[in-house]
Amino acid sequence: MKAVTLAAVDEVAVRDVPEPRIDQPTDAVIRLRAGAICGSDLHVYHGQMGAMEKDYPIGHEYVGVVEEVGPLVRGFRPGMRVGGSFFSACGECDACRRRQFTQCQEIQLFGFGARFGGLAGSQAERVRIPHADHTLIALPDEISDEQGLFLGDALTTAYFGVRRADIEPGMTVAVVGCGPVGQLAVECAQVFGAARVIALDLVPQRLAQAEEIGAMPVLADGDAAKRVRALTGGRGADAVVEAVGSEATLNLSLRLAAGFATVSAIGVFPQPSVPILIGRAFDRDLTVRAGMANIQAEAAATRELVRAGRLHPERLVTHRMPLEDAPQAYALFARREAGKVILNV
Ligand code: NAD
Ligand code: ZN
């Protein structure tokens, strides 16, 4: 089958790789209908996750049809249309029973290489899904493939970050980073009752996109904190969602925050340690949270919000390309010349 693999730093290739098979009785194999490229894939693309094995498929945003299930899979059968989480969790260990799926002892991420469990990625014609009952998300007819693609990562990650930002109705919320995840965080903050959402980025086109969905755009340059204070009567933002994953944006988030605000970081920090303005956090009594999105616990909510027409993730799709064009698709997305890029299989 064909799959997207990392050929070199900043270069992907579409290669013929071995077909996945059912390996455990709780596995499923799905045939892809489409995949998408995520900002997290860019960390792989830029070589920040290390070298990938030869012929190792990357990618983790997918929608497809169940082709085969192992004998212990209960909730899914061949022919069902599904999306799924970007990681698999066993569903049975202590952490999973507490619904802390990101803390599963057997967690494996799709498409991030050996460091994260070595599970083959989903930018491919087929993918093996471990613990299918916990990993897959059934798609009702009212949810399109393009909407379904967002449930297993980008949208649910944004929702997770926003839910943990302690937003109360009427608050002013800042979202730092207007990539697809940040844009979706703008929408989610509105659903959580934000009176105003201030969106920050360095790329004018991305700011314009955020403005289209109702955010107040602010250029994230050296004067950003000053501008946010000017927009909020000197207070700063009542809650901040960080959706980039860098020292600069994390500390900008702290500088934007009003006293007693929560800064909820969902950006992935490729390096394990960055300096943080702890004095600022102390003076302003800030709460800072960071975390990988607990998709398995949150996706029921985002699926219902999409089904009900309250969230419109599909609006972010700017490019639809065949899987074979993955090299051009990655290059476009990496240059921030595209919103969400879909790879049709
Ligand atoms: P993206 O790369 O498309 O978006 C990042 C945005 O940040 C871009 O618009 C970029 O212009 C902006 N940016 C970069 N530096 C900036 C700065 N100094 N100030 C302001 N803006 C800046 O990626 P995405 O798909 O939107 O994902 C965003 C982040 O979320 C990535 O780090 C991704 O890895 C992460 N993510 C985390 C989880 C999770 O489980 N926590 C899941 C999915 C994605
Ligand atoms: Zn578990």
Short mmCIF file of C-alpha atoms and ligand atoms in Angstrom, two decimals:
data_model
loop_
_atom_site.label_atom_id
_atom_site.label_comp_id
_atom_site.label_asym_id
_atom_site.label_seq_id
_atom_site.Cartn_x
_atom_site.Cartn_y
_atom_site.Cartn_z
CA MET A 1 0.00 0.00 0.00
CA LYS A 2 1.02 3.64 -0.33
CA ALA A 3 2.03 5.66 2.73
CA VAL A 4 3.65 9.00 3.55
CA THR A 5 7.11 8.56 5.07
CA LEU A 6 9.79 10.97 6.26
CA ALA A 7 12.51 10.91 3.60
CA ALA A 8 14.81 13.51 5.15
CA VAL A 9 14.51 16.62 7.30
CA ASP A 10 11.83 18.81 5.63
CA GLU A 11 11.04 16.14 3.05
CA VAL A 12 8.35 13.49 2.89
CA ALA A 13 7.90 10.81 0.25
CA VAL A 14 5.03 8.53 -0.74
CA ARG A 15 6.30 4.95 -0.70
CA ASP A 16 5.03 1.42 -1.05
CA VAL A 17 5.06 -0.13 2.42
CA PRO A 18 3.77 -3.44 3.85
CA GLU A 19 0.02 -3.69 4.55
CA PRO A 20 -1.01 -3.54 8.22
CA ARG A 21 -2.67 -6.63 9.72
CA ILE A 22 -4.70 -7.44 12.80
CA ASP A 23 -2.08 -8.26 15.39
CA GLN A 24 -4.04 -8.29 18.67
CA PRO A 25 -7.65 -9.40 19.22
CA THR A 26 -8.59 -5.82 20.17
CA ASP A 27 -7.22 -4.36 16.90
CA ALA A 28 -9.07 -3.08 13.88
CA VAL A 29 -7.74 -2.23 10.44
CA ILE A 30 -9.34 0.70 8.67
CA ARG A 31 -9.20 1.73 5.03
CA LEU A 32 -8.57 5.48 4.87
CA ARG A 33 -10.91 7.85 3.09
CA ALA A 34 -8.84 10.90 3.98
CA GLY A 35 -6.10 12.13 6.25
CA ALA A 36 -5.03 15.62 7.30
CA ILE A 37 -1.75 17.34 8.15
CA CYS A 38 -1.41 18.67 11.69
CA GLY A 39 1.03 21.16 13.22
CA SER A 40 2.35 18.19 15.19
CA ASP A 41 3.31 16.51 11.91
CA LEU A 42 5.50 19.54 11.26
CA HIS A 43 7.57 18.64 14.34
CA VAL A 44 8.19 15.27 12.65
CA TYR A 45 8.75 16.94 9.26
CA HIS A 46 11.35 19.31 10.70
CA GLY A 47 13.20 16.36 12.26
CA GLN A 48 12.42 17.46 15.84
CA MET A 49 11.15 13.98 16.77
CA GLY A 50 14.32 12.29 15.48
CA ALA A 51 14.82 10.11 12.46
CA MET A 52 11.99 7.74 11.50
CA GLU A 53 12.54 4.15 10.42
CA LYS A 54 12.60 3.47 6.71
CA ASP A 55 9.07 2.85 5.33
CA TYR A 56 7.47 4.03 8.59
CA PRO A 57 4.16 5.79 7.81
CA ILE A 58 3.66 9.15 9.55
CA GLY A 59 0.44 11.10 10.27
CA HIS A 60 -2.33 10.77 12.83
CA GLU A 61 -5.49 12.55 11.60
CA TYR A 62 -7.73 10.14 9.75
CA VAL A 63 -11.20 9.18 8.67
CA GLY A 64 -11.98 5.85 7.07
CA VAL A 65 -14.05 2.71 6.93
CA VAL A 66 -13.50 -0.27 9.19
CA GLU A 67 -12.23 -3.13 7.06
CA GLU A 68 -11.49 -5.83 9.62
CA VAL A 69 -11.80 -6.23 13.39
CA GLY A 70 -10.19 -8.62 15.88
CA PRO A 71 -12.42 -11.05 17.81
CA LEU A 72 -12.51 -8.88 20.97
CA VAL A 73 -13.65 -5.64 19.29
CA ARG A 74 -17.25 -5.04 20.36
CA GLY A 75 -18.34 -1.60 19.20
CA PHE A 76 -17.17 -1.56 15.58
CA ARG A 77 -17.71 -3.81 12.59
CA PRO A 78 -16.56 -3.80 8.97
CA GLY A 79 -18.21 -1.10 6.89
CA MET A 80 -18.61 1.46 9.69
CA ARG A 81 -17.34 4.97 8.93
CA VAL A 82 -14.98 6.19 11.65
CA GLY A 83 -12.55 8.82 12.81
CA GLY A 84 -10.23 8.18 15.70
CA SER A 85 -7.89 9.52 18.34
CA PHE A 86 -4.31 10.36 17.43
CA PHE A 87 -3.19 7.88 20.09
CA SER A 88 -4.29 4.53 21.41
CA ALA A 89 -4.85 3.76 25.09
CA CYS A 90 -5.73 0.36 26.56
CA GLY A 91 -8.95 1.46 28.27
CA GLU A 92 -8.30 -0.88 31.19
CA CYS A 93 -5.31 0.23 33.24
CA ASP A 94 -5.67 2.40 36.33
CA ALA A 95 -5.20 5.64 34.40
CA CYS A 96 -7.68 4.69 31.69
CA ARG A 97 -10.27 3.70 34.28
CA ARG A 98 -9.93 7.23 35.66
CA ARG A 99 -10.39 8.44 32.07
CA GLN A 100 -6.86 9.88 32.07
CA PHE A 101 -6.15 8.21 28.74
CA THR A 102 -2.99 10.19 28.03
CA GLN A 103 -1.47 8.55 31.10
CA CYS A 104 -2.18 5.00 29.88
CA GLN A 105 0.69 2.61 30.58
CA GLU A 106 0.46 1.35 27.02
CA ILE A 107 -0.11 4.64 25.22
CA GLN A 108 1.06 4.70 21.60
CA LEU A 109 0.90 7.67 19.24
CA PHE A 110 0.22 7.15 15.55
CA GLY A 111 3.08 8.25 13.35
CA PHE A 112 5.61 9.76 15.78
CA GLY A 113 8.19 6.98 15.69
CA ALA A 114 9.80 4.81 18.32
CA ARG A 115 9.94 7.51 21.01
CA PHE A 116 6.13 7.45 21.22
CA GLY A 117 5.41 3.77 20.91
CA GLY A 118 6.35 3.17 17.29
CA LEU A 119 2.77 2.80 16.07
CA ALA A 120 2.55 3.22 12.27
CA GLY A 121 0.92 6.48 11.20
CA SER A 122 -2.28 7.02 9.27
CA GLN A 123 -1.24 8.97 6.17
CA ALA A 124 -1.58 5.70 4.30
CA GLU A 125 -4.14 3.60 2.49
CA ARG A 126 -4.70 1.47 5.59
CA VAL A 127 -3.86 1.71 9.27
CA ARG A 128 -3.94 -0.71 12.20
CA ILE A 129 -5.87 0.65 15.18
CA PRO A 130 -4.93 -0.88 18.55
CA HIS A 131 -7.64 -1.01 21.26
CA ALA A 132 -10.15 -0.11 18.58
CA ASP A 133 -13.07 0.16 21.00
CA HIS A 134 -11.33 3.02 22.81
CA THR A 135 -9.48 4.59 19.89
CA LEU A 136 -12.09 4.85 17.14
CA ILE A 137 -14.90 7.39 16.99
CA ALA A 138 -18.06 6.29 15.18
CA LEU A 139 -19.30 8.92 12.72
CA PRO A 140 -23.04 9.45 12.38
CA ASP A 141 -24.39 10.26 8.89
CA GLU A 142 -24.78 13.97 9.77
CA ILE A 143 -21.00 14.32 10.21
CA SER A 144 -19.06 14.57 6.95
CA ASP A 145 -15.65 13.01 6.38
CA GLU A 146 -14.05 16.45 6.52
CA GLN A 147 -15.68 17.19 9.86
CA GLY A 148 -14.85 13.75 11.17
CA LEU A 149 -11.18 14.32 10.43
CA PHE A 150 -11.06 16.98 13.13
CA LEU A 151 -12.57 14.93 15.95
CA GLY A 152 -9.57 12.75 16.70
CA ASP A 153 -7.14 15.62 17.14
CA ALA A 154 -7.29 19.29 16.06
CA LEU A 155 -10.81 20.19 17.19
CA THR A 156 -10.86 18.04 20.29
CA THR A 157 -7.40 19.31 21.26
CA ALA A 158 -8.65 22.88 20.97
CA TYR A 159 -11.74 22.00 23.00
CA PHE A 160 -9.60 20.32 25.66
CA GLY A 161 -7.34 23.37 25.92
CA VAL A 162 -10.27 25.75 26.14
CA ARG A 163 -12.16 23.65 28.68
CA ARG A 164 -9.11 23.73 30.92
CA ALA A 165 -8.72 27.52 30.64
CA ASP A 166 -11.44 28.08 33.28
CA ILE A 167 -13.53 30.30 31.02
CA GLU A 168 -16.67 31.82 32.45
CA PRO A 169 -19.34 33.55 30.37
CA GLY A 170 -18.43 37.15 29.61
CA MET A 171 -14.69 36.72 29.88
CA THR A 172 -12.12 38.03 27.41
CA VAL A 173 -10.04 35.11 26.18
CA ALA A 174 -6.73 35.33 24.33
CA VAL A 175 -5.65 32.59 21.94
CA VAL A 176 -1.93 32.64 21.11
CA GLY A 177 -1.29 31.04 17.71
CA CYS A 178 -3.81 30.97 14.86
CA GLY A 179 -2.93 27.74 13.14
CA PRO A 180 -5.80 25.29 12.76
CA VAL A 181 -5.70 24.41 16.47
CA GLY A 182 -5.72 28.08 17.51
CA GLN A 183 -8.57 28.89 15.10
CA LEU A 184 -10.59 26.04 16.54
CA ALA A 185 -9.78 27.28 20.04
CA VAL A 186 -11.31 30.63 19.05
CA GLU A 187 -14.53 28.84 18.08
CA CYS A 188 -14.53 26.70 21.22
CA ALA A 189 -13.94 29.74 23.46
CA GLN A 190 -17.04 31.30 21.90
CA VAL A 191 -19.00 28.14 22.72
CA PHE A 192 -17.76 28.36 26.31
CA GLY A 193 -19.22 31.86 26.58
CA ALA A 194 -16.29 34.18 25.95
CA ALA A 195 -17.55 37.71 25.33
CA ARG A 196 -14.49 38.50 23.25
CA VAL A 197 -11.66 36.44 21.86
CA ILE A 198 -8.33 38.08 21.05
CA ALA A 199 -6.29 36.04 18.57
CA LEU A 200 -2.53 36.47 18.21
CA ASP A 201 -0.15 35.30 15.49
CA LEU A 202 2.77 36.61 13.44
CA VAL A 203 1.25 35.74 10.05
CA PRO A 204 -1.24 38.36 8.78
CA GLN A 205 -3.18 35.80 6.75
CA ARG A 206 -3.76 33.66 9.82
CA LEU A 207 -4.89 36.72 11.78
CA ALA A 208 -7.33 37.53 8.99
CA GLN A 209 -8.77 34.01 9.22
CA ALA A 210 -9.27 34.41 12.96
CA GLU A 211 -10.97 37.75 12.40
CA GLU A 212 -13.39 36.09 9.97
CA ILE A 213 -14.65 33.81 12.72
CA GLY A 214 -15.14 36.69 15.11
CA ALA A 215 -11.84 37.14 16.92
CA MET A 216 -10.04 40.45 17.45
CA PRO A 217 -6.67 40.03 15.68
CA VAL A 218 -3.47 41.22 17.36
CA LEU A 219 -0.01 40.91 15.82
CA ALA A 220 2.19 38.88 18.20
CA ASP A 221 5.22 41.17 17.97
CA GLY A 222 7.06 42.89 20.82
CA ASP A 223 4.11 45.19 21.56
CA ALA A 224 1.50 42.42 21.72
CA ALA A 225 1.07 42.47 25.49
CA LYS A 226 0.66 46.24 25.42
CA ARG A 227 -2.00 45.96 22.71
CA VAL A 228 -3.91 43.34 24.64
CA ARG A 229 -3.84 45.51 27.74
CA ALA A 230 -5.15 48.42 25.68
CA LEU A 231 -8.03 46.26 24.45
CA THR A 232 -8.92 45.11 27.96
CA GLY A 233 -8.87 48.35 29.93
CA GLY A 234 -5.39 47.55 31.24
CA ARG A 235 -6.34 44.20 32.77
CA GLY A 236 -5.14 41.62 30.27
CA ALA A 237 -7.00 38.49 29.21
CA ASP A 238 -9.10 36.59 31.73
CA ALA A 239 -7.99 33.28 30.23
CA VAL A 240 -5.27 32.40 27.71
CA VAL A 241 -4.93 29.41 25.41
CA GLU A 242 -1.43 28.81 24.07
CA ALA A 243 -1.56 26.93 20.75
CA VAL A 244 2.00 27.16 19.40
CA GLY A 245 4.49 25.44 21.70
CA SER A 246 7.50 27.74 22.12
CA GLU A 247 9.24 29.66 24.86
CA ALA A 248 8.25 32.94 23.21
CA THR A 249 4.55 32.12 23.03
CA LEU A 250 4.33 30.51 26.45
CA ASN A 251 5.84 33.59 28.08
CA LEU A 252 3.79 35.92 25.90
CA SER A 253 0.75 34.04 27.21
CA LEU A 254 1.84 34.76 30.78
CA ARG A 255 2.38 38.43 29.95
CA LEU A 256 -1.10 38.73 28.41
CA ALA A 257 -2.86 37.16 31.35
CA ALA A 258 -4.88 39.18 33.85
CA GLY A 259 -4.53 38.48 37.55
CA PHE A 260 -5.91 35.08 38.60
CA ALA A 261 -6.15 33.94 34.97
CA THR A 262 -5.46 30.44 33.74
CA VAL A 263 -2.99 29.87 30.91
CA SER A 264 -3.83 26.61 29.21
CA ALA A 265 -1.05 25.39 26.91
CA ILE A 266 -1.79 22.85 24.20
CA GLY A 267 1.14 23.62 21.91
CA VAL A 268 3.64 20.79 21.77
CA PHE A 269 7.06 21.82 23.07
CA PRO A 270 9.58 19.80 21.08
CA GLN A 271 12.27 20.46 23.70
CA PRO A 272 11.67 19.11 27.22
CA SER A 273 12.50 22.36 29.01
CA VAL A 274 11.93 26.08 28.40
CA PRO A 275 12.38 28.94 30.89
CA ILE A 276 9.08 30.29 32.17
CA LEU A 277 8.30 33.70 33.75
CA ILE A 278 7.54 32.26 37.17
CA GLY A 279 7.83 35.68 38.85
CA ARG A 280 5.04 36.98 36.64
CA ALA A 281 2.94 33.89 37.42
CA PHE A 282 3.53 34.49 41.13
CA ASP A 283 2.73 38.20 41.05
CA ARG A 284 -0.47 37.69 39.05
CA ASP A 285 -1.52 34.45 40.76
CA LEU A 286 -1.67 32.61 37.45
CA THR A 287 -2.53 28.98 36.92
CA VAL A 288 -0.50 27.39 34.13
CA ARG A 289 -1.56 24.09 32.63
CA ALA A 290 -0.07 22.07 29.80
CA GLY A 291 -1.03 18.75 28.37
CA MET A 292 -1.59 16.37 25.57
CA ALA A 293 -5.25 16.32 24.65
CA ASN A 294 -7.23 13.61 26.42
CA ILE A 295 -9.13 12.84 23.20
CA GLN A 296 -10.83 9.65 24.35
CA ALA A 297 -12.49 11.57 27.18
CA GLU A 298 -13.49 14.67 25.20
CA ALA A 299 -14.48 13.55 21.71
CA ALA A 300 -18.08 12.71 22.61
CA ALA A 301 -18.61 16.41 23.37
CA THR A 302 -16.98 17.72 20.20
CA ARG A 303 -18.81 15.15 18.06
CA GLU A 304 -22.16 16.35 19.45
CA LEU A 305 -21.24 20.02 19.02
CA VAL A 306 -20.31 19.41 15.38
CA ARG A 307 -23.40 17.29 14.79
CA ALA A 308 -25.57 20.05 16.23
CA GLY A 309 -23.94 22.69 14.02
CA ARG A 310 -22.34 24.60 16.92
CA LEU A 311 -18.76 24.02 15.71
CA HIS A 312 -17.64 24.17 12.07
CA PRO A 313 -14.12 22.78 11.82
CA GLU A 314 -14.50 22.07 8.10
CA ARG A 315 -14.31 25.82 7.46
CA LEU A 316 -10.56 25.58 8.01
CA VAL A 317 -9.95 23.31 5.03
CA THR A 318 -8.19 25.25 2.29
CA HIS A 319 -6.61 22.45 0.25
CA ARG A 320 -7.71 18.99 -0.82
CA MET A 321 -5.01 16.94 -2.50
CA PRO A 322 -4.45 13.28 -3.32
CA LEU A 323 -2.24 11.31 -0.93
CA GLU A 324 0.36 11.08 -3.71
CA ASP A 325 0.84 14.87 -3.47
CA ALA A 326 1.86 14.72 0.20
CA PRO A 327 5.30 16.26 -0.51
CA GLN A 328 3.71 19.43 -1.95
CA ALA A 329 1.01 19.41 0.73
CA TYR A 330 3.53 19.32 3.58
CA ALA A 331 5.61 22.08 1.99
CA LEU A 332 2.53 24.32 1.63
CA PHE A 333 1.41 23.77 5.22
CA ALA A 334 4.94 24.22 6.58
CA ARG A 335 5.16 27.61 4.80
CA ARG A 336 1.82 28.54 6.47
CA GLU A 337 0.36 29.13 3.03
CA ALA A 338 -2.52 26.78 3.73
CA GLY A 339 -5.08 26.28 6.46
CA LYS A 340 -5.95 22.67 6.95
CA VAL A 341 -4.69 20.43 4.16
CA ILE A 342 -6.60 17.23 3.44
CA LEU A 343 -5.02 14.25 1.75
CA ASN A 344 -7.67 12.24 -0.05
CA VAL A 345 -7.00 8.54 -0.27
P1 NAD B 1 0.52 25.31 13.04
O1 NAD B 1 1.99 25.08 12.97
O2 NAD B 1 -0.27 25.36 11.79
O3 NAD B 1 0.19 26.63 13.84
C1 NAD B 1 1.06 27.30 14.67
C2 NAD B 1 0.77 28.79 14.54
O4 NAD B 1 1.59 29.48 15.49
C3 NAD B 1 1.11 29.37 13.17
O5 NAD B 1 0.00 30.08 12.65
C4 NAD B 1 2.29 30.29 13.46
O6 NAD B 1 2.32 31.41 12.60
C5 NAD B 1 2.04 30.67 14.89
N1 NAD B 1 3.26 31.13 15.59
C6 NAD B 1 4.49 30.64 15.53
N2 NAD B 1 5.32 31.37 16.30
C7 NAD B 1 4.57 32.33 16.87
C8 NAD B 1 4.84 33.39 17.76
N3 NAD B 1 6.08 33.61 18.26
N4 NAD B 1 3.83 34.20 18.14
C9 NAD B 1 2.57 33.99 17.67
N5 NAD B 1 2.26 33.00 16.81
C10 NAD B 1 3.24 32.18 16.42
O7 NAD B 1 0.00 24.14 13.98
P2 NAD B 1 -1.47 23.68 14.52
O8 NAD B 1 -1.89 22.49 13.74
O9 NAD B 1 -2.38 24.82 14.65
O10 NAD B 1 -1.00 23.17 15.96
C11 NAD B 1 -0.61 24.12 16.94
C12 NAD B 1 0.17 23.45 18.05
O11 NAD B 1 -0.67 22.51 18.73
C13 NAD B 1 1.38 22.64 17.56
O12 NAD B 1 2.45 22.81 18.48
C14 NAD B 1 0.88 21.23 17.65
O13 NAD B 1 1.95 20.31 17.80
C15 NAD B 1 0.04 21.31 18.88
N6 NAD B 1 -0.90 20.20 19.10
C16 NAD B 1 -1.00 19.75 20.36
C17 NAD B 1 -1.83 18.70 20.67
C18 NAD B 1 -1.96 18.24 22.08
O14 NAD B 1 -2.35 17.10 22.30
N7 NAD B 1 -1.69 19.07 23.07
C19 NAD B 1 -2.56 18.11 19.65
C20 NAD B 1 -2.47 18.63 18.35
C21 NAD B 1 -1.64 19.68 18.09
ZN ZN B 2 -4.59 2.33 29.70
#
